[in-house]
Each structure stands twice: as C-alpha cells, then as structure tokens.
XYZ file of C-alpha atoms in Angstrom:
691
model
C 10.968 1.477 48.456
C 11.433 -0.643 45.299
C 14.913 -0.795 43.850
C 15.594 0.651 40.421
C 15.852 -2.042 37.810
C 17.720 -1.742 34.565
C 15.382 -1.312 31.609
C 15.994 -2.850 28.252
C 14.655 -1.169 25.111
C 14.149 -2.649 21.666
C 11.997 -2.522 18.578
C 8.286 -2.866 19.291
C 7.001 -6.171 17.917
C 3.508 -6.492 19.337
C 1.511 -5.581 16.232
C 0.655 -2.021 15.141
C 2.729 0.450 17.117
C 0.320 2.360 19.414
C 2.736 5.327 19.463
C 3.192 5.480 15.693
C 1.985 8.710 14.074
C -1.151 8.490 11.934
C -0.598 7.819 8.278
C -0.007 10.888 6.132
C -2.637 11.025 3.407
C -1.241 14.072 1.616
C 1.092 12.196 -0.705
C -1.471 9.488 -1.379
C -4.202 12.007 -2.159
C -1.900 13.940 -4.488
C -0.935 10.796 -6.411
C -4.522 9.543 -6.582
C -5.723 12.986 -7.628
C -3.203 13.083 -10.490
C -4.369 9.688 -11.731
C -8.024 10.693 -11.478
C -7.294 13.860 -13.436
C -5.454 11.737 -16.012
C -8.653 9.778 -16.580
C -8.496 6.914 -14.078
C -11.482 6.080 -11.938
C -10.877 6.783 -8.215
C -11.016 3.032 -7.539
C -8.362 2.333 -10.140
C -6.303 5.340 -9.035
C -6.328 4.028 -5.459
C -5.279 0.576 -6.661
C -2.492 2.027 -8.794
C -1.143 4.054 -5.874
C -1.167 1.022 -3.600
C 0.671 -0.932 -6.291
C 3.301 1.759 -6.941
C 3.851 2.857 -3.368
C 5.848 6.035 -2.889
C 9.421 7.229 -2.859
C 9.766 6.202 0.787
C 7.509 3.159 0.894
C 7.312 -0.071 -1.076
C 4.094 -0.716 -2.950
C 2.305 -3.984 -3.583
C 4.226 -4.560 -6.824
C 7.554 -4.134 -5.012
C 6.504 -6.624 -2.340
C 5.241 -9.039 -4.998
C 8.587 -8.856 -6.799
C 10.368 -9.696 -3.555
C 8.010 -12.615 -2.989
C 8.703 -13.974 -6.469
C 12.443 -13.466 -6.041
C 12.425 -15.457 -2.802
C 10.450 -18.212 -4.470
C 12.973 -18.432 -7.315
C 15.814 -18.443 -4.782
C 14.364 -21.420 -2.900
C 13.863 -23.423 -6.085
C 17.353 -22.659 -7.383
C 19.157 -23.282 -4.077
C 17.936 -26.678 -2.933
C 17.442 -30.238 -4.088
C 15.161 -32.695 -2.320
C 17.393 -35.792 -2.032
C 19.153 -34.723 1.166
C 17.796 -37.620 3.245
C 18.757 -40.157 0.568
C 22.282 -38.750 0.496
C 22.562 -38.935 4.294
C 21.368 -42.550 4.296
C 23.814 -43.378 1.517
C 26.699 -41.849 3.466
C 25.763 -43.637 6.703
C 25.452 -46.940 4.822
C 28.878 -46.454 3.234
C 30.391 -45.686 6.667
C 28.799 -48.801 8.185
C 30.003 -51.107 5.364
C 33.513 -49.628 5.437
C 33.767 -50.022 9.232
C 32.520 -53.628 8.921
C 35.101 -54.501 6.255
C 37.894 -53.115 8.444
C 36.656 -55.142 11.405
C 36.599 -58.317 9.303
C 40.232 -57.750 8.335
C 41.294 -57.048 11.938
C 39.433 -59.901 13.637
C 41.982 -62.760 13.591
C 39.800 -64.947 15.802
C 36.899 -65.030 13.314
C 36.253 -68.278 11.474
C 37.483 -68.008 7.881
C 34.254 -69.375 6.433
C 32.233 -66.892 8.487
C 34.518 -64.064 7.335
C 34.207 -65.144 3.712
C 30.411 -65.334 3.973
C 30.171 -61.853 5.510
C 32.461 -60.377 2.875
C 30.403 -62.056 0.171
C 27.205 -60.415 1.504
C 28.867 -57.020 1.628
C 30.324 -57.432 -1.849
C 26.956 -58.373 -3.335
C 24.848 -55.587 -1.860
C 22.414 -54.200 -4.479
C 23.262 -50.768 -5.971
C 20.004 -49.326 -4.678
C 20.521 -47.671 -1.298
C 17.052 -48.690 -0.079
C 17.551 -52.283 -1.227
C 20.986 -52.436 0.440
C 19.556 -51.130 3.732
C 16.765 -53.709 3.596
C 19.282 -56.445 2.691
C 21.244 -55.747 5.866
C 18.217 -55.839 8.159
C 19.195 -59.245 9.584
C 22.959 -58.872 9.212
C 24.939 -59.652 12.358
C 27.398 -56.794 12.546
C 30.859 -57.667 13.774
C 31.800 -54.013 14.204
C 30.166 -52.018 16.979
C 30.853 -48.798 15.042
C 29.224 -50.263 11.921
C 26.160 -51.371 13.902
C 25.781 -47.858 15.346
C 25.991 -46.271 11.883
C 23.341 -48.662 10.600
C 21.073 -47.889 13.563
C 21.545 -44.202 12.797
C 19.903 -44.858 9.441
C 16.759 -46.172 11.126
C 16.782 -43.323 13.632
C 17.309 -40.726 10.877
C 14.464 -42.088 8.773
C 12.093 -42.120 11.738
C 12.940 -38.574 12.756
C 12.689 -37.288 9.168
C 9.308 -38.928 8.574
C 7.958 -37.461 11.817
C 9.534 -34.078 11.033
C 7.580 -34.064 7.802
C 4.324 -34.069 9.783
C 5.415 -32.314 12.982
C 7.903 -29.469 12.511
C 10.920 -29.620 14.826
C 10.563 -33.321 15.562
C 13.921 -34.201 13.945
C 15.853 -32.161 16.479
C 13.593 -33.050 19.386
C 14.048 -36.794 18.875
C 17.817 -36.777 18.403
C 19.272 -39.474 20.675
C 15.716 -40.570 21.473
C 15.166 -43.390 23.956
C 12.692 -46.229 23.722
C 10.439 -44.274 26.086
C 10.498 -41.318 23.675
C 9.492 -43.556 20.788
C 6.733 -45.066 22.885
C 5.421 -41.574 23.635
C 5.389 -40.823 19.888
C 3.408 -43.967 19.173
C 0.933 -43.122 21.943
C 0.485 -39.594 20.568
C -0.123 -40.907 17.047
C -2.675 -43.433 18.350
C -4.573 -40.759 20.277
C -4.339 -38.266 17.398
C -5.746 -40.696 14.870
C -8.554 -41.590 17.250
C -9.400 -37.899 17.748
C -9.440 -37.249 13.985
C -11.598 -40.297 13.366
C -14.126 -39.073 15.938
C -14.062 -35.612 14.365
C -14.739 -37.081 10.909
C -17.769 -38.869 12.339
C -18.912 -35.741 14.198
C -18.615 -37.463 17.560
C -15.812 -35.447 19.160
C -16.346 -32.901 21.921
C -14.278 -29.920 23.126
C -13.317 -32.028 26.115
C -11.761 -34.627 23.793
C -9.494 -31.954 22.337
C -8.611 -30.568 25.775
C -7.733 -34.048 27.039
C -5.559 -34.690 23.980
C -3.660 -31.405 24.400
C -3.212 -32.035 28.117
C -1.468 -35.327 27.315
C 0.414 -34.437 24.144
C 0.522 -30.629 23.947
C 4.326 -30.603 24.008
C 4.324 -32.000 20.471
C 2.404 -28.963 19.141
C 4.291 -25.677 19.683
C 1.686 -23.905 17.505
C -0.625 -24.202 20.537
C -3.901 -24.693 18.601
C -7.006 -23.481 20.414
C -9.404 -26.089 19.044
C -9.477 -29.191 16.913
C -10.003 -27.242 13.692
C -6.843 -25.199 14.229
C -4.995 -28.424 14.992
C -6.243 -29.994 11.775
C -5.387 -26.890 9.748
C -1.777 -26.905 10.957
C -1.342 -30.642 10.438
C -3.016 -30.640 7.019
C -0.842 -27.825 5.685
C 2.285 -29.684 6.779
C 1.081 -33.056 5.487
C 0.091 -31.596 2.118
C 3.543 -30.031 1.833
C 5.058 -33.459 2.585
C 3.028 -34.948 -0.263
C 4.181 -32.196 -2.626
C 7.762 -32.849 -1.541
C 7.482 -36.501 -2.583
C 6.032 -35.443 -5.941
C 8.898 -33.000 -6.408
C 11.373 -35.917 -6.427
C 12.191 -38.134 -9.354
C 10.392 -41.472 -9.620
C 13.585 -43.280 -8.570
C 14.090 -41.074 -5.505
C 10.471 -41.478 -4.517
C 10.674 -45.282 -4.818
C 13.867 -45.345 -2.736
C 12.265 -43.392 0.097
C 9.140 -45.514 0.066
C 11.263 -48.656 0.475
C 13.396 -47.065 3.177
C 10.390 -45.872 5.176
C 9.802 -49.389 6.475
C 13.096 -49.114 8.383
C 12.048 -45.987 10.298
C 12.886 -46.612 13.967
C 12.987 -50.268 12.968
C 9.178 -50.215 13.285
C 6.918 -50.704 10.245
C 3.995 -49.664 12.477
C 5.209 -46.037 12.394
C 4.630 -45.784 8.657
C 1.176 -47.312 9.068
C 0.306 -44.689 11.699
C 1.503 -41.856 9.447
C -0.406 -43.224 6.451
C -3.550 -43.320 8.558
C -2.918 -39.729 9.676
C -2.420 -38.541 6.077
C -5.623 -40.235 4.980
C -7.657 -38.544 7.735
C -6.167 -35.131 7.054
C -6.769 -35.400 3.324
C -10.412 -36.280 3.957
C -10.854 -33.430 6.445
C -9.070 -30.796 4.338
C -9.512 -31.747 0.668
C -8.947 -28.124 -0.358
C -5.234 -28.315 0.401
C -2.860 -28.952 -2.494
C -2.163 -32.666 -2.127
C -1.052 -33.367 -5.698
C 1.265 -30.495 -6.665
C 5.025 -30.489 -7.001
C 7.964 -28.208 -7.685
C 11.072 -28.348 -9.852
C 14.164 -27.852 -7.700
C 17.455 -27.179 -9.478
C 19.888 -26.310 -6.674
C 22.901 -28.067 -5.194
C 22.085 -27.880 -1.476
C 20.483 -31.113 -0.302
C 17.443 -30.956 1.964
C 16.149 -33.597 4.321
C 12.511 -34.649 4.404
C 11.608 -32.373 7.313
C 13.464 -29.306 6.097
C 12.277 -29.943 2.555
C 8.699 -30.066 3.754
C 9.281 -26.717 5.450
C 10.554 -25.302 2.148
C 7.424 -26.593 0.394
C 5.345 -24.885 3.084
C 7.302 -21.688 2.466
C 6.600 -21.978 -1.257
C 2.887 -22.446 -0.590
C 2.921 -19.452 1.741
C 4.728 -17.380 -0.892
C 2.133 -18.385 -3.488
C -0.628 -17.286 -1.131
C 1.136 -13.972 -0.479
C 1.549 -13.396 -4.218
C -2.193 -13.850 -4.657
C -2.965 -11.493 -1.766
C -0.557 -8.855 -3.082
C -1.986 -9.186 -6.591
C -5.452 -8.181 -5.293
C -6.986 -9.624 -8.473
C -9.805 -11.556 -6.852
C -13.316 -10.349 -6.157
C -13.653 -8.177 -3.052
C -9.886 -7.867 -2.615
C -8.779 -5.595 0.253
C -5.405 -5.069 1.874
C -6.900 -6.289 5.130
C -6.582 -9.741 3.532
C -2.774 -9.583 3.734
C -1.217 -12.085 6.132
C 1.287 -9.753 7.791
C 2.795 -12.515 9.933
C 3.516 -14.597 6.835
C 4.944 -11.548 5.083
C 7.269 -10.902 8.018
C 8.381 -14.554 8.035
C 9.181 -14.556 4.342
C 10.466 -11.022 3.672
C 11.260 -9.551 7.072
C 9.602 -7.069 9.395
C 10.195 -4.100 7.070
C 7.941 -5.646 4.436
C 5.211 -6.227 7.013
C 5.487 -2.600 8.182
C 5.152 -1.308 4.619
C 2.168 -3.554 3.946
C 0.494 -2.526 7.207
C 0.980 1.148 6.302
C -0.563 0.589 2.874
C -3.520 -1.161 4.502
C -3.950 1.748 6.922
C -3.814 4.193 4.003
C -6.475 2.276 2.126
C -8.682 2.115 5.201
C -8.215 5.821 5.964
C -9.028 6.809 2.380
C -12.116 4.604 2.196
C -13.459 5.208 5.677
C -12.192 8.752 6.250
C -14.603 10.389 3.825
C -12.103 10.937 0.992
C -13.795 8.502 -1.374
C -17.544 8.119 -1.664
C -20.083 6.690 -4.068
C -22.358 8.940 -6.047
C -26.011 8.321 -6.903
C -25.035 5.979 -9.741
C -22.850 3.885 -7.437
C -19.534 5.068 -8.911
C -16.678 5.847 -6.559
C -15.759 9.554 -6.578
C -13.369 11.857 -4.776
C -15.337 13.473 -1.969
C -15.536 17.257 -1.427
C -13.189 16.775 1.512
C -10.626 15.144 -0.760
C -11.087 17.876 -3.363
C -10.415 20.525 -0.722
C -7.260 18.745 0.429
C -6.028 18.448 -3.141
C -6.928 22.030 -3.955
C -5.129 23.304 -0.879
C -1.952 21.447 -1.793
C -2.093 22.588 -5.425
C -2.726 26.168 -4.360
C 0.277 26.034 -2.035
C 2.431 24.848 -4.946
C 1.116 27.635 -7.150
C 1.757 30.216 -4.426
C 5.312 28.985 -3.971
C 6.014 29.277 -7.697
C 4.323 32.659 -7.835
C 6.424 34.014 -4.970
C 9.547 32.816 -6.762
C 8.643 34.833 -9.836
C 7.970 37.933 -7.702
C 11.394 37.972 -6.053
C 11.233 35.071 -3.617
C 8.602 36.657 -1.409
C 5.898 34.642 0.229
C 2.609 34.873 -1.624
C -0.328 35.722 0.594
C -3.572 34.555 -0.869
C -5.956 35.869 1.755
C -7.890 39.139 1.753
C -6.233 42.162 3.387
C -7.276 45.752 4.040
C -10.842 44.959 3.052
C -14.220 44.435 4.667
C -14.437 41.900 7.534
C -16.218 38.761 6.463
C -17.407 37.942 9.998
C -15.040 34.972 10.129
C -11.547 34.504 11.495
C -8.577 32.408 10.489
C -5.307 31.251 12.104
C -2.564 33.867 12.200
C 0.295 33.362 9.745
C 3.649 35.050 9.566
C 3.304 38.461 7.905
C -0.400 38.989 8.651
C -1.334 42.594 9.412
C -5.019 42.044 10.173
C -6.256 42.771 13.722
C -6.480 39.925 16.172
C -9.794 38.256 16.860
C -9.276 38.419 20.616
C -12.372 36.386 21.509
C -11.410 33.476 19.288
C -7.788 33.686 20.459
C -8.755 33.526 24.145
C -11.236 30.739 23.486
C -8.579 28.713 21.680
C -6.204 29.098 24.627
C -8.897 28.127 27.150
C -9.996 25.133 25.075
C -6.443 23.941 24.522
C -5.431 24.130 28.172
C -8.317 24.772 30.611
C -5.926 24.454 33.520
C -3.889 27.441 32.390
C -6.526 29.946 33.593
C -5.664 31.811 36.786
C -7.005 34.739 38.749
C -3.745 36.676 38.850
C -4.090 40.427 38.329
C -4.551 41.226 34.680
C -1.550 42.797 33.039
C -1.990 44.784 29.849
C -0.948 42.740 26.812
C 0.427 44.515 23.786
C -0.766 43.047 20.506
C 1.750 43.283 17.640
C 0.801 46.080 15.297
C -1.223 48.023 17.889
C -0.238 51.165 19.726
C 0.995 50.838 23.293
C -1.631 51.652 25.937
C -2.503 50.718 29.490
C -5.018 48.097 28.431
C -7.594 49.186 31.069
C -9.097 52.482 32.188
C -7.100 54.091 35.001
C -9.886 53.786 37.566
C -10.041 49.991 37.185
C -6.481 49.098 36.182
C -5.069 46.589 38.642
C -8.358 46.355 40.571
C -9.935 43.481 38.628
C -8.770 39.921 38.430
C -10.288 38.326 35.339
C -9.018 34.924 34.207
C -5.559 34.938 32.683
C -4.550 32.562 29.903
C -1.221 31.462 28.563
C -1.557 32.158 24.848
C 0.573 30.264 22.383
C 1.229 31.261 18.817
C -1.075 28.540 17.487
C -3.976 30.030 19.477
C -3.899 33.369 17.679
C -6.585 34.084 15.088
C -6.987 37.228 13.019
C -10.079 38.887 11.598
C -10.600 37.701 8.051
C -11.268 40.375 5.461
C -12.029 40.360 1.795
C -11.687 42.967 -0.878
C -14.599 45.279 -1.448
C -14.874 44.357 -5.141
C -16.275 40.926 -5.983
C -15.422 39.209 -9.252
C -17.206 36.855 -11.614
C -14.422 34.594 -12.846
C -14.831 32.403 -15.924
C -12.054 29.869 -16.444
C -12.279 28.348 -19.923
C -10.120 25.224 -20.312
C -9.399 23.463 -23.572
C -10.609 19.839 -23.339
C -9.801 18.816 -26.904
C -7.894 15.568 -27.359
C -4.658 17.375 -28.221
C -4.456 18.485 -24.583
C -4.273 14.860 -23.484
C -2.038 13.785 -26.372
C 0.525 16.481 -25.549
C 0.575 15.835 -21.790
C -1.381 18.977 -20.871
C -4.496 17.272 -19.514
C -3.453 16.871 -15.883
C -1.765 20.317 -15.536
C -4.977 21.887 -16.877
C -7.059 20.128 -14.233
C -4.575 20.889 -11.459
C -4.799 24.556 -12.433
C -8.593 24.549 -12.310
C -8.571 22.815 -8.929
C -6.061 25.288 -7.447
C -8.061 28.286 -8.672
C -11.304 26.746 -7.430
C -9.817 26.242 -3.971
C -8.489 29.805 -3.886
C -11.863 31.317 -4.786
C -13.929 29.031 -2.554
C -11.680 29.343 0.501
C -10.199 32.868 0.339
C -12.519 34.913 -1.885
C -15.918 33.560 -1.019
C -17.598 36.686 -2.370
C -16.368 35.824 -5.879
C -18.108 33.462 -8.265
C -16.183 30.964 -10.392
C -17.504 29.275 -13.525
C -15.491 26.372 -14.926
C -16.121 25.812 -18.627
C -14.496 23.051 -20.664
C -14.552 23.193 -24.430
C -13.861 20.520 -27.023
C -16.283 19.980 -29.889
C -18.890 21.416 -27.502
C -18.470 23.525 -24.387
C -19.998 22.755 -21.001
C -20.118 24.399 -17.579
C -18.847 21.912 -15.015
C -18.582 21.436 -11.298
C -15.007 21.003 -10.124
C -15.560 17.324 -9.302
C -16.899 16.676 -12.818
C -14.001 18.500 -14.434
C -11.477 16.684 -12.273
C -12.908 13.297 -13.265
C -13.365 14.211 -16.944
C -11.682 11.531 -19.114
C -9.933 12.507 -22.362
C -12.180 11.761 -25.330
C -10.787 11.367 -28.834
C -12.988 13.872 -30.649
C -12.092 16.695 -33.002
C -12.927 20.317 -32.318
C -11.877 23.321 -30.246
C -15.134 25.222 -29.771
C -14.012 28.471 -28.134
C -17.102 30.142 -29.592
C -19.441 27.971 -27.478
C -17.259 28.477 -24.389
C -17.432 32.262 -24.758
C -21.223 32.029 -25.126
C -21.420 30.280 -21.766
C -18.959 32.734 -20.179
C -20.968 35.755 -21.337
C -24.161 34.219 -20.014
C -22.374 33.776 -16.664
C -21.178 37.408 -16.663
C -24.718 38.670 -17.386
C -26.016 36.642 -14.442
C -23.672 38.635 -12.151
C -23.870 42.192 -13.500
C -22.577 43.832 -10.300
C -19.368 41.828 -10.262
C -16.119 42.541 -12.046
C -15.799 40.011 -14.925
C -12.526 38.082 -15.179
C -12.026 35.937 -18.292
C -9.227 33.345 -18.288
C -8.725 31.030 -21.281
C -6.341 28.028 -21.317
C -5.858 26.505 -24.766
C -3.321 24.819 -27.025
C -4.999 25.344 -30.400
C -6.907 27.708 -32.639
C -10.709 27.392 -32.646
C -11.827 24.755 -35.158
C -15.512 24.493 -34.237
C -18.465 26.773 -33.560
C -22.082 26.409 -32.499
C -24.719 26.623 -35.219
C -28.120 28.217 -34.861
C -29.634 24.765 -34.402
C -27.331 23.961 -31.491
C -25.036 21.619 -33.429
C -21.240 21.819 -33.364
C -19.779 22.544 -36.795
C -16.141 21.448 -37.224
C -13.620 22.336 -39.894
C -9.859 22.280 -40.102
C -7.958 24.417 -40.800
C -9.897 27.112 -39.013
C -12.784 28.342 -41.135
C -13.502 32.108 -41.485
C -17.027 31.572 -40.148
C -15.641 29.997 -36.956
C -13.226 32.897 -36.484
C -15.961 35.481 -37.069
C -18.362 33.938 -34.547
C -15.597 33.518 -31.970
C -14.480 37.136 -32.353
C -18.067 38.385 -32.119
C -18.572 36.570 -28.840
C -15.251 37.879 -27.549
C -16.386 41.426 -28.389
C -19.484 40.857 -26.262
C -17.277 39.824 -23.354
C -15.273 43.022 -23.789
C -18.438 45.117 -23.724
C -19.372 43.394 -20.456
C -16.061 44.628 -19.015
C -13.907 41.510 -19.343
C -10.310 41.854 -20.512
C -9.392 38.308 -21.562
C -6.163 36.666 -20.542
C -5.119 33.800 -22.821
C -2.758 31.102 -21.575
C -1.080 29.691 -24.636
C 0.265 26.140 -24.310
C 2.765 24.959 -26.864
C 4.906 26.737 -29.457
C 2.590 26.778 -32.485
C 3.383 30.038 -34.381
C -0.120 30.122 -35.853
C -1.690 29.930 -32.419
C 0.687 32.600 -31.139
C -0.365 35.016 -33.925
C -4.066 34.242 -33.555
C -4.222 34.692 -29.774
C -2.132 37.834 -30.010
C -4.645 39.362 -32.417
C -7.572 38.397 -30.166
C -5.868 39.892 -27.112
C -5.102 43.182 -28.856
C -8.660 43.437 -30.139
C -10.229 42.807 -26.725
C -7.719 44.736 -24.619
C -6.365 41.585 -23.052
C -3.046 39.820 -23.192
C -1.383 36.466 -23.819
C 0.683 34.520 -21.307
C 2.832 31.600 -22.463
C 3.780 29.728 -19.256
C 5.786 26.558 -18.992
C 3.489 23.618 -18.429
C 4.761 23.102 -14.882
C 4.113 26.797 -14.169
C 0.558 26.902 -15.511
C -1.146 26.836 -12.107
C 0.869 29.699 -10.657
C 0.423 31.701 -13.866
C -3.378 31.417 -13.774
C -3.548 32.170 -10.027
C -1.250 35.165 -10.427
C -3.209 36.596 -13.356
C -6.469 36.090 -11.485
C -5.138 38.091 -8.534
C -3.813 40.825 -10.818
C -7.078 41.051 -12.749
C -9.141 41.016 -9.576
C -7.314 43.928 -7.988
C -6.345 46.032 -10.946
C -9.039 48.540 -9.905
C -7.384 50.321 -7.018
C -5.209 47.398 -5.952
C -1.798 46.092 -6.861
C -1.156 42.366 -6.951
C 2.112 43.047 -5.114
C -0.005 43.999 -2.096
C -0.621 40.265 -1.813
C 3.072 39.438 -1.647
C 4.551 40.015 1.781
C-alpha cells in the first residue's frame, strides 16, 4: 500500500486556470449597453469597455499606463556606462597595487623601477587607451596582474552576455577549456547561420548544433528560426545599447573590446554573428537608441537586457493600444505582460480577452444585413432582464420594501411553466418538476414505496386512492428547490401599450437619453417575457415620430435637430390602438418639453418655438382621439420647467390621465409601475403584484 506523501499547494501557473469560473458577462453587457444607448456603435462600446475595465478589473488603459510607467522608471533609473566604470575601477586598483609593489621591492634595479614608474605616470587619460598601453607591461605585483586580467575577463563575459543572456555569470572564473568551448560554439553557430542564409541547412544541422551546444541556449529553441529570432532580438538590443551611449563612451568600448579574453578573434566572431543576424532579421530595430538619465550603472549584458525590456514594453504598449488594423486581445503577449508587470496584470488581460471572445462568439454581438455590428436579441434580453430587475427593486422600495413580482398571478394558464420563486402562489407543474429532478440526477430514482408528498399551498390528503395506496412502487425522485416549476398564468385582460419617448436633442443635452432608452428596454422585456398577450409599440418623437423596434431605439444616436412632435407620435399611437380594438389601451408618454412641431397635411413637420397655437390644437385633438379609444394618458415629466408642468397638467386633466415627475434615476421603475397599475386598474390592484 503506497505511503501518504505530503502535498504542497500553491498558485496555479500553467496558463488559464481550468477550475476558474466562466467570465461574468453581466457587468460587461450593462456597460456596453449603456454606451450603445448613449450613441456609440457596439464595436466602439466594446472597445471602450475593454479600455476602461471595471471596478474590480484593470482595463487596457490601466495596463498601458503601467507599461509606460515601467518604461519611464527604467530610463530614469539606469545609465549605460557600468562596464566602463568597472574597467576604470579595476585599472585603478591594478595601477595602485603596482605602485605599492615598486616601493616595497628593494631588490629591483633602480633604473627598472624608474622606467616602470614613468610608464605608469604617463598613462593616457582614456581608460581604453590606458588598458591597451599596458598590454605588454610586465607586472611586478601579482595582485596588480590579476586585476588587469580581470579587465580582459570582464570584457569578454560582458560582450558574450550581450548576445547570450546569462553568459556573464556562467563564465565567471572561466578556464581555458571554457573559452575554447565558447569559440567552438561561435564557429559552429556562424557556420549554421551562413548555411541558413544560403538555404542549404537541414533540420539535422540544427539538431546536431543543439546536441553539441544546447547548454548555451536556455530558451530551448525548437528550430533554427526560433534560434535566430532569440539571437536577433538580443543582438539588436545590444546595438541599441551602444547607440544609447555618448560618442566618447562608445569609442572607449570599441577600443576595449579588442582586450576581451585577451583574444581579438572573439570580437571578429561576434561581428560576424551580428552581420548574419542583421541580414536574416532586417525587421528588428538595429539603429534605435534611448536616453538614460539615472544614476545606477549597468554593464553591457544587463544593459542589453534593459533594452530588450524596453522593446518588449513598446510592443506591449502597441498591443494594448489596439490601434492597428484587425486588432484583437488575442494578440496580447501574456507571458511578456507577466514578466514586465506581474502575474496580476496577465490575469486581468486574459480575463478581458475571454470577455471579448465570449461577447463576439457567444451570440451577443452580430452583424446585420448592412454589415454593421449590433447587439443581438440575446444581448437585448440579458440587458432588459437586468434593467427590469433594477426597476422592480426600486418599485418595491417605493411600495414599502416589498418584493415586486412581475409575473402573472390568478389568471389564465398560458400553457407554459417557469421556475418557482419565493412568494409564488401558483400551482406546481408536477410533470416539469419531476422531469427536472430526473434530468438533473438520473441516479436518484428508486423503486421505494411512494409516500404522499404535500405540496405547499395544497390541502393535506393521502396522495393516492385508498385501494392502491402503498401497493404501487413508482419511481421516486429527490426533488430540490431548483427543480420546482409552477404553472405560468397571465391576466385575462390584454393591453395595447404605446410608449412614446421624447427623442429631441434636449434629451441628450440634459443627460436623459440613456435613462429613456433603459426605461424602454426594461418595459419591453417585461411585456415580452411576462405579459406575452400584451402588445407594445415603441414610438420616438423628435421633429418627426417613428415606430421603432427595441434594437433600433436602443441604437438610436442623438441627432441635433429641433422639434418635439408629440402630435405625430399620438397619430401613430392611435393607429396602433385601432389595430388592436379588443385590447385595453395604455398610453405612456416620456418627455422633457412642450410640443414645438406638428405634422402638416402634406406629411411635412412644421416647427415653431415657442409653441404655436396650431401645434397645441392638433396635439390636443389627437389626444382626445386617444381618450375616446379608452386610453388614459400618463405623462412622465422630466425636468423642472414650470411651463411644461402647467401644460402637461392641463393635458392630463382634459384626457383623464395624470402626470408623474420621477427622478431621472427612478424613471424606469416609475414607467413599469404605472404600466402595471394601468394594466390592472379594471378589477385588479397593482399591490396584488407586490408580495
């Protein structure tokens, strides 16, 4: 029997977490819906949401700001003369140790001592020139000779570290055999790249090279192209590093490079490598440079790494900007983002990418016949459901903090069922309930004797006739609360509902555009999902009025045109009422201004401000027709204009209606509540819908 072993748990780091919950689209859909209703295209609304993010998640703009901040930090922290400073310090140590040895060595010939001191005293001020001057100097001090050899070793390791990351540390205290292995690798690498440039290399050539020298390449490239990509990015960064130095610093390093490992051949090998890489990857940035202003010196290898980081940050900024053709969040390099900003940034970016993919591929956005991206019916239903829930919550608060039930009760069965909710008094749909239980858990069925089950709200009985009770063994299911469905009913009286919404430019200018659309969407969802026997007509009115589908109204952009043509809107509403003579008419009007336009006999819109008597007369005449059809108008007055208050009050008194002046944030619940009240005023009380 295997022994128990201690388990160690930690954060999952193997890509997308397979146990992570699916992304929640509710918040994204709500934000995108608001932007669409404000006049944005769905494509732009999606982009804006991805840029802004949410209260709990960074957006693309937040990540881009962090990328730019890290870039500024790198430029302001470092300077690129770290290797020159190290060489200068080692040279000073070597010369100082040599001078001390000359003073201590009493056995040295005086002329020899004087000559040595003269050479040390006359070293050129240039560090590179001084190092080259001492190439053939016969050091009297062992310590001084070691410091001078460290200069050659440092230069060799730094130059190799520029092309092969990590080489500086790997070659510390390197032996002659190690240096020979480096030279052999460079020879073979240059031969491989030359063959690749001529198109003569084979996969076997790459495999043989990696078998011999794979330890030098921790990136573990899978083919020669990946090898070239990694080397070219590093080499290009090394070139940019040199161009980021001053002309004097650059000249110093070029002169010092000949001393690397005491072997001029090394520099020749590296020059050959750079030439091949530049020819194979001309698209890399080989000529750029940066302006460093910091105080922390960087060596050639580390500085090259910083230049690579800067290039990676520039690439991330472009990806996060999404300003190029065909941009998608799938383009984001999440590994690079994690390297530069940490794993939290990569998680946020991955979530945004999943949101974008779910919205595009999950049926929430689709293209219409003209090719324009639109919110799909599925998205409209999701938005409407959320807006209706908000309206119901506000409505219940106004009615004494009772939950608002927006489903039909005590009416005719519709033939459908719906999930049970707390407070429902409708009878259970037993068939659907049992089927849900069986589908959810087929293994729960048993053949135990059936025991009578008492359904809440029903009288107690034995469940089965006496002569069969206990004698049958039908399947038994374990029913959970989520399995229960109730018979859906609807009221016996159907309504023809006309919602007239002001679409004049003042609605947009005063911040009422989006609340108006949210209200229409909530009412549309209520009618289409809970009162399917009703008919809803959405009519917008500006200079002209127009009957609209909910998707068209939701996407309607604000247009700067003058006119509030309530007359035309009432014409369309009355036509709608006459088309449904057997239904109870419900007339709801949302507006923020007096009518300033009417429809002429020729079909033109005639505008005048202030309101002309002819416009008032035609509007009132059409309102009288609505009254004769049985509609008692309810006006929702937005704003505090005294003139509008007087005008709508007069209209309401004339037509037997009333005026409601809700706060803008409460508009949706006000319209929904008045619709319910108007719908059930014949034999029903709206409070019956509040449990």
